[in-house]
Amino acid sequence: MYLRIYLAAAVAAVTLAACQDDDSGATETARKLTYYGADLSYVNQIEEHGGVYKDDGQQQSPYAIFKNHGTNLVRLRLWHNPAWTKEIYGADGTKMYSDLKDVEASIRRAREQGMEVLLDFHYSDTWADPAAQDVPAAWANITELDVLKDSVYNYTFKTLRYLDGQGLMPELVQIGNETNCGILFTDAPAGFPTCNVCEGKWAETGAVINRAIDAVRDATDASSTKTKVILHIADPKNVKWFFDNLTTTGGVTDFEIIGFSYYPLWHTTITPDKLSETIAGFKTAYSKDVMILETAYPWTMETNDSYTNLFGSDPILPGYSYTRQGLEKLLTDMAQEVHDGGGLGMIYWEPAYISSNMKDAGGTGSSWENCAFFDFSGNAIPAIDYMQQ
C-alpha cells in the first residue's frame, strides 16, 4: 500500500520529521521504483534441504511471499558447470544448483507469481566477484581471444534461446557479476586470453563483453521479450573509473543499465543519504539507467547455526540499529534515495537465505540468516514490507 499524503504541509512536515528522528518505522514519503527485487538463487537448494518459509505463521512458497509483499523482480545467478554444488553433498548429492536446469525451475516459479526476471551470467563455474573471476573448466584450453569471444557468444545465445523456447526469456540480463577488474582472468591456465582490466586489458575485455551483448541482441531478435543488458560493478566508488574506460578504450556502449552492489557496511565511501546524488551523477554522465543490484544489512547479531555469518561484528550505521525496525528503515530510506536520484530500482541479495541443511563451500546452514527477511523460525519480518511503504 503506497502512502498517499493529503495532509497539510505543516502536518506532513511534522510527521516526516518524527519518522526520521529514530528507526522505529519507515520514512513517511511517497515513492515508487520500477523494480523492487530479490535475489532468490538459493531458494530451491534451501527448500530441498529442510528450509521452510512462513508468512503470518502459515507455510507458503517464498516466491508467493515475496510477491505478496511487493517484489516484482527476481534475480537469479547462472554458473557454467557448477558440479561442485552436487559433489559437496557426497553420496547424498542428487543435482546441481545455479546451473541452467535449476535456473529454469526458478524462472518458472517467478513467472507463476507474475514477477520479472534478471538472469545473472557469472561466466564461471563458481562465484564471480571483484576478487575472483575463475575461468570455466570447459574453456580452460582456449588460447585465442577470437575463440573465447565465440565461446562466450555461443554460450550466452544458446542459453537465452533455450529459455525463450520454454517461454522463459528474462527481461533483464547481467553480463558478468561484479566485474571490477573484468571477467575470465583468475585461476587461468598459461596462454588463456585473460580479460583483466586492472592489468590494462580494456580492449580484450570490451571485445568479449560486446560479443556477449551481441548474443543477447541476436537471441531476442525472434523473441517477444526484448531483454535489456546490465553491467555490474561492486561499490559505487568504482563505477566512474570502470565505465569511463570501458565505454571508451573498451568500446562497450550497447547496454541499457549500470548496476552496482552497495553494502553500506562495506562500501563506506558513500553513505546512504548520498545515494540520490550519486545515482543522478551516473545517469547524467553515461545516459544509462541505474540500479542497485545487491544490498543487505543485519537485523540482528544473533546466529541460528554454526556457519559463521558474513556480518558479525561491524559497527552499526548511525541511525540504523541492528533490529527489525532498523533494517526496514534503512531499506525504505535507500529506496527513497534511489527514487530521488532517478534510479530504476534496487535488489536485496539473498533475503531468503535462511538456516537449513543446505551446504556450500563455506559450511552447512547460512552465513546470512541475520540479514534475511525471515526470523529464525522462518517467519517473514517487517523489513520485507519496505517495498510497500
Tab-separated table of C-alpha atoms in Angstrom:
chain	number	residue	atom	x	y	z
A	1	MET	CA	0.000	0.000	0.000
A	2	TYR	CA	1.650	3.202	-1.169
A	3	LEU	CA	1.291	6.146	1.185
A	4	ARG	CA	-0.928	8.974	-0.017
A	5	ILE	CA	-0.100	12.280	1.541
A	6	TYR	CA	-3.111	14.560	1.628
A	7	LEU	CA	-2.277	16.324	4.873
A	8	ALA	CA	-1.460	19.987	5.066
A	9	ALA	CA	2.196	20.792	4.511
A	10	ALA	CA	2.856	21.641	8.128
A	11	VAL	CA	1.333	18.408	9.414
A	12	ALA	CA	3.215	16.364	6.828
A	13	ALA	CA	6.493	18.001	7.769
A	14	VAL	CA	5.999	17.203	11.438
A	15	THR	CA	5.113	13.586	10.634
A	16	LEU	CA	8.107	13.163	8.380
A	17	ALA	CA	10.494	14.640	10.906
A	18	ALA	CA	9.170	12.334	13.600
A	19	CYS	CA	9.738	9.288	11.432
A	20	GLN	CA	13.275	10.331	10.524
A	21	ASP	CA	14.412	11.006	14.064
A	22	ASP	CA	14.599	7.321	15.005
A	23	ASP	CA	14.482	3.897	13.414
A	24	SER	CA	11.072	2.944	14.767
A	25	GLY	CA	9.450	2.850	11.361
A	26	ALA	CA	9.641	3.588	7.657
A	27	THR	CA	10.252	7.109	6.418
A	28	GLU	CA	6.848	8.548	5.535
A	29	THR	CA	7.401	9.769	1.989
A	30	ALA	CA	5.727	8.638	-1.199
A	31	ARG	CA	7.922	6.891	-3.764
A	32	LYS	CA	7.672	4.108	-6.273
A	33	LEU	CA	10.514	2.407	-8.098
A	34	THR	CA	10.205	0.415	-11.302
A	35	TYR	CA	11.874	-2.595	-9.698
A	36	TYR	CA	11.785	-3.947	-6.174
A	37	GLY	CA	13.923	-7.052	-6.465
A	38	ALA	CA	15.065	-10.080	-4.513
A	39	ASP	CA	17.907	-12.435	-5.382
A	40	LEU	CA	16.368	-15.859	-4.705
A	41	SER	CA	19.125	-18.038	-6.172
A	42	TYR	CA	19.461	-20.196	-3.050
A	43	VAL	CA	15.749	-20.905	-2.534
A	44	ASN	CA	15.494	-24.244	-4.362
A	45	GLN	CA	18.513	-25.617	-2.558
A	46	ILE	CA	17.307	-24.399	0.839
A	47	GLU	CA	13.808	-25.845	0.440
A	48	GLU	CA	15.206	-29.168	-0.746
A	49	HIS	CA	17.343	-29.319	2.406
A	50	GLY	CA	14.782	-28.588	5.075
A	51	GLY	CA	14.197	-24.841	4.870
A	52	VAL	CA	10.632	-23.655	5.491
A	53	TYR	CA	9.169	-20.210	4.811
A	54	LYS	CA	6.142	-18.731	6.575
A	55	ASP	CA	4.054	-15.586	6.440
A	56	ASP	CA	1.914	-14.805	9.490
A	57	GLY	CA	2.766	-18.286	10.759
A	58	GLN	CA	1.488	-20.054	7.647
A	59	GLN	CA	3.913	-22.032	5.493
A	60	GLN	CA	3.957	-20.695	1.920
A	61	SER	CA	6.065	-20.638	-1.200
A	62	PRO	CA	8.747	-17.992	-0.710
A	63	TYR	CA	8.008	-16.737	-4.228
A	64	ALA	CA	4.400	-16.073	-3.219
A	65	ILE	CA	5.524	-14.403	-0.002
A	66	PHE	CA	7.834	-12.021	-1.835
A	67	LYS	CA	5.217	-11.273	-4.470
A	68	ASN	CA	2.603	-10.538	-1.837
A	69	HIS	CA	4.941	-8.078	-0.130
A	70	GLY	CA	5.787	-6.064	-3.219
A	71	THR	CA	8.631	-7.842	-5.025
A	72	ASN	CA	8.269	-7.620	-8.812
A	73	LEU	CA	11.741	-8.751	-9.942
A	74	VAL	CA	13.626	-11.967	-9.148
A	75	ARG	CA	17.378	-12.101	-9.709
A	76	LEU	CA	18.992	-15.488	-10.374
A	77	ARG	CA	22.658	-16.362	-10.835
A	78	LEU	CA	23.789	-18.785	-13.526
A	79	TRP	CA	27.031	-20.761	-13.275
A	80	HIS	CA	28.507	-22.536	-16.294
A	81	ASN	CA	29.001	-26.060	-14.869
A	82	PRO	CA	28.746	-25.971	-11.056
A	83	ALA	CA	29.405	-29.668	-10.467
A	84	TRP	CA	30.752	-28.823	-7.014
A	85	THR	CA	27.251	-27.894	-5.808
A	86	LYS	CA	26.313	-31.577	-6.184
A	87	GLU	CA	29.643	-33.056	-5.109
A	88	ILE	CA	29.669	-31.116	-1.829
A	89	TYR	CA	26.893	-33.407	-0.575
A	90	GLY	CA	28.956	-36.516	-1.263
A	91	ALA	CA	26.904	-39.636	-1.869
A	92	ASP	CA	23.749	-37.697	-0.999
A	93	GLY	CA	24.215	-35.246	-3.873
A	94	THR	CA	21.495	-35.617	-6.494
A	95	LYS	CA	21.628	-32.418	-8.565
A	96	MET	CA	23.488	-29.214	-9.320
A	97	TYR	CA	22.317	-25.768	-8.282
A	98	SER	CA	22.528	-22.464	-10.163
A	99	ASP	CA	23.014	-24.389	-13.396
A	100	LEU	CA	20.628	-23.919	-16.309
A	101	LYS	CA	18.163	-26.596	-15.148
A	102	ASP	CA	17.931	-25.096	-11.666
A	103	VAL	CA	17.577	-21.586	-13.071
A	104	GLU	CA	14.835	-22.756	-15.422
A	105	ALA	CA	12.854	-24.092	-12.465
A	106	SER	CA	13.328	-20.814	-10.591
A	107	ILE	CA	12.211	-18.686	-13.535
A	108	ARG	CA	9.051	-20.792	-13.771
A	109	ARG	CA	8.345	-20.113	-10.112
A	110	ALA	CA	8.838	-16.384	-10.628
A	111	ARG	CA	6.575	-16.408	-13.687
A	112	GLU	CA	3.839	-18.208	-11.745
A	113	GLN	CA	3.757	-15.172	-9.455
A	114	GLY	CA	3.846	-12.671	-12.322
A	115	MET	CA	7.337	-11.419	-11.493
A	116	GLU	CA	10.009	-10.376	-13.994
A	117	VAL	CA	13.464	-11.978	-14.031
A	118	LEU	CA	17.057	-10.774	-14.079
A	119	LEU	CA	19.449	-13.533	-15.193
A	120	ASP	CA	22.983	-13.031	-13.873
A	121	PHE	CA	25.615	-14.706	-16.089
A	122	HIS	CA	28.704	-15.250	-13.926
A	123	TYR	CA	30.721	-16.811	-16.786
A	124	SER	CA	32.298	-19.124	-14.239
A	125	ASP	CA	31.638	-22.487	-12.598
A	126	THR	CA	31.507	-20.744	-9.227
A	127	TRP	CA	31.236	-17.340	-7.604
A	128	ALA	CA	32.385	-14.351	-9.644
A	129	ASP	CA	33.166	-11.179	-7.690
A	130	PRO	CA	35.864	-8.486	-7.550
A	131	ALA	CA	38.440	-10.947	-6.221
A	132	ALA	CA	37.564	-13.991	-8.325
A	133	GLN	CA	36.567	-14.370	-11.957
A	134	ASP	CA	37.531	-18.013	-12.475
A	135	VAL	CA	37.652	-19.432	-15.990
A	136	PRO	CA	35.091	-22.227	-16.526
A	137	ALA	CA	36.786	-25.629	-16.745
A	138	ALA	CA	35.234	-26.198	-20.173
A	139	TRP	CA	37.082	-23.160	-21.555
A	140	ALA	CA	40.442	-23.770	-19.889
A	141	ASN	CA	42.223	-24.827	-23.079
A	142	ILE	CA	41.344	-21.682	-25.040
A	143	THR	CA	44.409	-19.730	-26.147
A	144	GLU	CA	42.992	-17.266	-28.694
A	145	LEU	CA	40.812	-14.254	-27.987
A	146	ASP	CA	38.596	-14.927	-31.011
A	147	VAL	CA	37.848	-18.429	-29.725
A	148	LEU	CA	36.978	-17.040	-26.305
A	149	LYS	CA	34.685	-14.463	-27.876
A	150	ASP	CA	32.916	-17.204	-29.847
A	151	SER	CA	32.586	-19.383	-26.740
A	152	VAL	CA	31.036	-16.557	-24.730
A	153	TYR	CA	28.699	-15.688	-27.609
A	154	ASN	CA	27.552	-19.271	-28.203
A	155	TYR	CA	27.002	-19.995	-24.506
A	156	THR	CA	25.006	-16.799	-23.959
A	157	PHE	CA	22.978	-17.192	-27.158
A	158	LYS	CA	22.125	-20.877	-26.617
A	159	THR	CA	21.129	-20.268	-23.013
A	160	LEU	CA	18.744	-17.457	-23.910
A	161	ARG	CA	17.310	-19.209	-26.968
A	162	TYR	CA	16.602	-22.283	-24.843
A	163	LEU	CA	14.849	-20.202	-22.191
A	164	ASP	CA	12.878	-18.338	-24.833
A	165	GLY	CA	11.768	-21.674	-26.286
A	166	GLN	CA	10.354	-22.528	-22.863
A	167	GLY	CA	8.566	-19.187	-22.647
A	168	LEU	CA	11.035	-18.047	-20.002
A	169	MET	CA	13.105	-15.315	-21.628
A	170	PRO	CA	14.383	-13.000	-18.858
A	171	GLU	CA	13.528	-9.330	-19.087
A	172	LEU	CA	16.992	-8.350	-17.868
A	173	VAL	CA	20.432	-9.954	-18.273
A	174	GLN	CA	23.697	-9.232	-16.492
A	175	ILE	CA	26.909	-9.678	-18.474
A	176	GLY	CA	29.160	-10.757	-15.633
A	177	ASN	CA	28.942	-10.286	-11.883
A	178	GLU	CA	30.844	-7.569	-10.003
A	179	THR	CA	33.314	-7.237	-12.867
A	180	ASN	CA	35.521	-4.598	-11.216
A	181	CYS	CA	38.699	-5.973	-12.818
A	182	GLY	CA	36.962	-7.619	-15.759
A	183	ILE	CA	35.987	-11.241	-16.414
A	184	LEU	CA	37.619	-14.613	-17.016
A	185	PHE	CA	41.048	-13.967	-15.539
A	186	THR	CA	41.572	-15.734	-12.187
A	187	ASP	CA	42.717	-19.358	-12.000
A	188	ALA	CA	43.513	-19.096	-15.713
A	189	PRO	CA	45.966	-21.570	-17.279
A	190	ALA	CA	49.029	-20.379	-19.158
A	191	GLY	CA	48.134	-18.974	-22.543
A	192	PHE	CA	44.496	-18.201	-21.742
A	193	PRO	CA	43.457	-14.786	-23.162
A	194	THR	CA	42.526	-13.215	-19.848
A	195	CYS	CA	40.330	-10.110	-19.623
A	196	ASN	CA	41.783	-8.260	-16.642
A	197	VAL	CA	41.225	-4.513	-16.925
A	198	CYS	CA	43.254	-3.937	-13.771
A	199	GLU	CA	46.186	-5.024	-15.920
A	200	GLY	CA	45.120	-2.715	-18.728
A	201	LYS	CA	43.268	-5.231	-20.900
A	202	TRP	CA	40.344	-2.951	-21.718
A	203	ALA	CA	40.290	-3.786	-25.422
A	204	GLU	CA	40.231	-7.550	-24.819
A	205	THR	CA	37.606	-7.266	-22.099
A	206	GLY	CA	35.479	-4.966	-24.205
A	207	ALA	CA	35.657	-7.333	-27.172
A	208	VAL	CA	34.410	-10.268	-25.069
A	209	ILE	CA	31.652	-8.256	-23.390
A	210	ASN	CA	30.499	-6.935	-26.757
A	211	ARG	CA	30.155	-10.479	-28.082
A	212	ALA	CA	28.065	-11.409	-25.050
A	213	ILE	CA	25.860	-8.393	-25.726
A	214	ASP	CA	25.633	-9.406	-29.402
A	215	ALA	CA	24.341	-12.780	-28.241
A	216	VAL	CA	21.624	-11.125	-26.142
A	217	ARG	CA	20.546	-8.965	-29.066
A	218	ASP	CA	20.542	-11.894	-31.510
A	219	ALA	CA	18.662	-14.147	-29.088
A	220	THR	CA	15.936	-11.560	-28.619
A	221	ASP	CA	15.508	-10.808	-32.321
A	222	ALA	CA	12.967	-13.599	-32.643
A	223	SER	CA	11.573	-13.185	-29.129
A	224	SER	CA	8.609	-11.185	-27.930
A	225	THR	CA	10.745	-10.189	-24.925
A	226	LYS	CA	13.371	-7.560	-25.707
A	227	THR	CA	15.858	-8.248	-22.959
A	228	LYS	CA	17.830	-5.332	-21.540
A	229	VAL	CA	21.544	-5.588	-20.737
A	230	ILE	CA	23.099	-4.673	-17.391
A	231	LEU	CA	26.793	-4.309	-16.493
A	232	HIS	CA	27.635	-4.749	-12.818
A	233	ILE	CA	30.313	-3.269	-10.553
A	234	ALA	CA	30.779	-3.665	-6.797
A	235	ASP	CA	30.884	-0.432	-4.751
A	236	PRO	CA	29.689	2.824	-6.319
A	237	LYS	CA	33.133	4.385	-5.834
A	238	ASN	CA	34.393	2.158	-8.691
A	239	VAL	CA	31.687	2.990	-11.212
A	240	LYS	CA	33.241	6.093	-12.787
A	241	TRP	CA	36.694	4.576	-13.318
A	242	PHE	CA	35.249	1.393	-14.797
A	243	PHE	CA	32.673	2.900	-17.136
A	244	ASP	CA	34.870	5.812	-18.230
A	245	ASN	CA	37.372	3.263	-19.530
A	246	LEU	CA	35.002	0.544	-20.711
A	247	THR	CA	32.914	2.894	-22.834
A	248	THR	CA	35.993	4.460	-24.464
A	249	THR	CA	39.047	2.199	-24.621
A	250	GLY	CA	36.894	-0.904	-24.225
A	251	GLY	CA	34.393	0.199	-26.868
A	252	VAL	CA	31.334	-1.070	-24.961
A	253	THR	CA	28.306	1.205	-25.353
A	254	ASP	CA	25.371	-1.060	-26.279
A	255	PHE	CA	23.842	-1.616	-22.862
A	256	GLU	CA	20.891	-0.120	-21.036
A	257	ILE	CA	21.659	-0.252	-17.319
A	258	ILE	CA	24.562	0.430	-14.970
A	259	GLY	CA	24.255	-1.767	-11.897
A	260	PHE	CA	26.285	-1.677	-8.721
A	261	SER	CA	26.458	-3.522	-5.425
A	262	TYR	CA	26.038	-1.335	-2.370
A	263	TYR	CA	26.567	-2.908	1.033
A	264	PRO	CA	26.707	0.154	3.298
A	265	LEU	CA	28.758	-1.649	5.968
A	266	TRP	CA	31.438	-2.493	3.383
A	267	HIS	CA	31.124	0.297	0.826
A	268	THR	CA	31.713	3.206	3.150
A	269	THR	CA	32.866	5.910	0.722
A	270	ILE	CA	29.240	6.796	0.034
A	271	THR	CA	26.724	6.993	2.862
A	272	PRO	CA	23.070	6.038	2.258
A	273	ASP	CA	21.979	9.680	2.228
A	274	LYS	CA	24.329	10.361	-0.720
A	275	LEU	CA	22.866	7.684	-2.976
A	276	SER	CA	20.495	10.032	-4.782
A	277	GLU	CA	23.185	12.443	-5.936
A	278	THR	CA	25.494	9.531	-6.789
A	279	ILE	CA	22.882	7.818	-8.950
A	280	ALA	CA	21.875	11.075	-10.600
A	281	GLY	CA	25.524	11.697	-11.443
A	282	PHE	CA	25.872	8.303	-13.124
A	283	LYS	CA	22.702	8.854	-15.148
A	284	THR	CA	23.960	12.210	-16.368
A	285	ALA	CA	27.483	11.008	-17.145
A	286	TYR	CA	26.529	7.900	-19.125
A	287	SER	CA	22.901	8.427	-20.217
A	288	LYS	CA	22.003	4.992	-18.821
A	289	ASP	CA	19.510	3.749	-16.270
A	290	VAL	CA	20.984	2.881	-12.882
A	291	MET	CA	20.103	0.147	-10.370
A	292	ILE	CA	21.395	-1.169	-7.075
A	293	LEU	CA	21.804	-4.863	-7.864
A	294	GLU	CA	22.855	-6.043	-4.414
A	295	THR	CA	22.425	-4.715	-0.902
A	296	ALA	CA	21.884	-6.098	2.614
A	297	TYR	CA	22.109	-5.187	6.288
A	298	PRO	CA	21.728	-7.194	9.520
A	299	TRP	CA	18.598	-7.095	11.652
A	300	THR	CA	20.344	-8.963	14.488
A	301	MET	CA	23.812	-10.026	15.548
A	302	GLU	CA	22.481	-13.349	16.810
A	303	THR	CA	23.121	-16.575	14.901
A	304	ASN	CA	20.941	-19.569	14.149
A	305	ASP	CA	23.540	-22.179	13.179
A	306	SER	CA	27.271	-22.915	13.336
A	307	TYR	CA	28.036	-21.277	9.976
A	308	THR	CA	29.911	-18.012	10.653
A	309	ASN	CA	27.929	-15.023	9.419
A	310	LEU	CA	29.460	-12.579	6.939
A	311	PHE	CA	28.166	-9.680	9.021
A	312	GLY	CA	29.031	-10.355	12.622
A	313	SER	CA	30.774	-7.523	14.392
A	314	ASP	CA	30.598	-4.436	12.168
A	315	PRO	CA	29.783	-1.083	13.793
A	316	ILE	CA	26.213	-0.058	13.033
A	317	LEU	CA	25.362	2.704	10.589
A	318	PRO	CA	24.335	5.839	12.523
A	319	GLY	CA	20.547	5.878	12.760
A	320	TYR	CA	20.084	2.245	11.734
A	321	SER	CA	20.182	-0.227	14.596
A	322	TYR	CA	20.663	-3.960	14.138
A	323	THR	CA	16.959	-4.566	14.684
A	324	ARG	CA	13.996	-5.455	12.508
A	325	GLN	CA	12.923	-1.825	12.574
A	326	GLY	CA	16.444	-0.647	11.763
A	327	LEU	CA	16.643	-2.807	8.653
A	328	GLU	CA	13.196	-1.727	7.486
A	329	LYS	CA	14.060	1.942	7.942
A	330	LEU	CA	17.374	1.625	6.087
A	331	LEU	CA	15.776	-0.067	3.090
A	332	THR	CA	12.917	2.430	2.996
A	333	ASP	CA	15.343	5.337	3.149
A	334	MET	CA	17.553	3.770	0.476
A	335	ALA	CA	14.567	3.223	-1.815
A	336	GLN	CA	13.688	6.889	-1.378
A	337	GLU	CA	17.256	7.854	-2.300
A	338	VAL	CA	17.212	5.628	-5.385
A	339	HIS	CA	13.905	7.187	-6.404
A	340	ASP	CA	15.123	10.746	-5.840
A	341	GLY	CA	18.228	10.082	-7.912
A	342	GLY	CA	16.159	8.749	-10.801
A	343	GLY	CA	17.253	5.145	-10.251
A	344	LEU	CA	15.389	2.237	-11.800
A	345	GLY	CA	15.222	0.051	-8.704
A	346	MET	CA	17.062	-1.961	-6.075
A	347	ILE	CA	17.572	-5.639	-5.322
A	348	TYR	CA	18.218	-7.224	-1.939
A	349	TRP	CA	20.767	-10.016	-2.046
A	350	GLU	CA	19.501	-13.425	-0.879
A	351	PRO	CA	16.760	-12.282	1.537
A	352	ALA	CA	15.579	-15.921	1.711
A	353	TYR	CA	18.989	-17.334	2.726
A	354	ILE	CA	17.762	-18.854	5.996
A	355	SER	CA	19.302	-21.654	8.052
A	356	SER	CA	18.737	-25.186	6.761
A	357	ASN	CA	20.771	-28.297	5.996
A	358	MET	CA	21.983	-26.686	2.772
A	359	LYS	CA	25.716	-26.897	2.098
A	360	ASP	CA	28.056	-24.667	0.174
A	361	ALA	CA	31.821	-24.282	0.015
A	362	GLY	CA	31.913	-22.461	3.363
A	363	GLY	CA	29.741	-24.629	5.563
A	364	THR	CA	26.289	-26.007	6.347
A	365	GLY	CA	23.365	-23.693	7.040
A	366	SER	CA	23.506	-19.972	6.318
A	367	SER	CA	26.130	-17.249	6.637
A	368	TRP	CA	23.345	-14.723	6.080
A	369	GLU	CA	20.394	-15.643	8.304
A	370	ASN	CA	20.813	-12.414	10.284
A	371	CYS	CA	20.338	-10.441	7.046
A	372	ALA	CA	17.407	-12.463	5.678
A	373	PHE	CA	13.804	-11.250	5.583
A	374	PHE	CA	12.768	-14.146	7.837
A	375	ASP	CA	13.295	-14.757	11.533
A	376	PHE	CA	14.913	-17.880	12.938
A	377	SER	CA	11.559	-19.690	12.824
A	378	GLY	CA	11.105	-18.942	9.128
A	379	ASN	CA	8.504	-16.177	9.574
A	380	ALA	CA	8.665	-13.062	7.393
A	381	ILE	CA	9.835	-9.972	9.295
A	382	PRO	CA	8.642	-6.364	8.752
A	383	ALA	CA	11.653	-5.433	6.562
A	384	ILE	CA	10.026	-7.315	3.695
A	385	ASP	CA	7.352	-4.597	3.667
A	386	TYR	CA	9.735	-1.779	2.752
A	387	MET	CA	8.648	-2.275	-0.855
A	388	GLN	CA	5.095	-1.263	0.037
A	389	GLN	CA	5.778	1.760	2.248
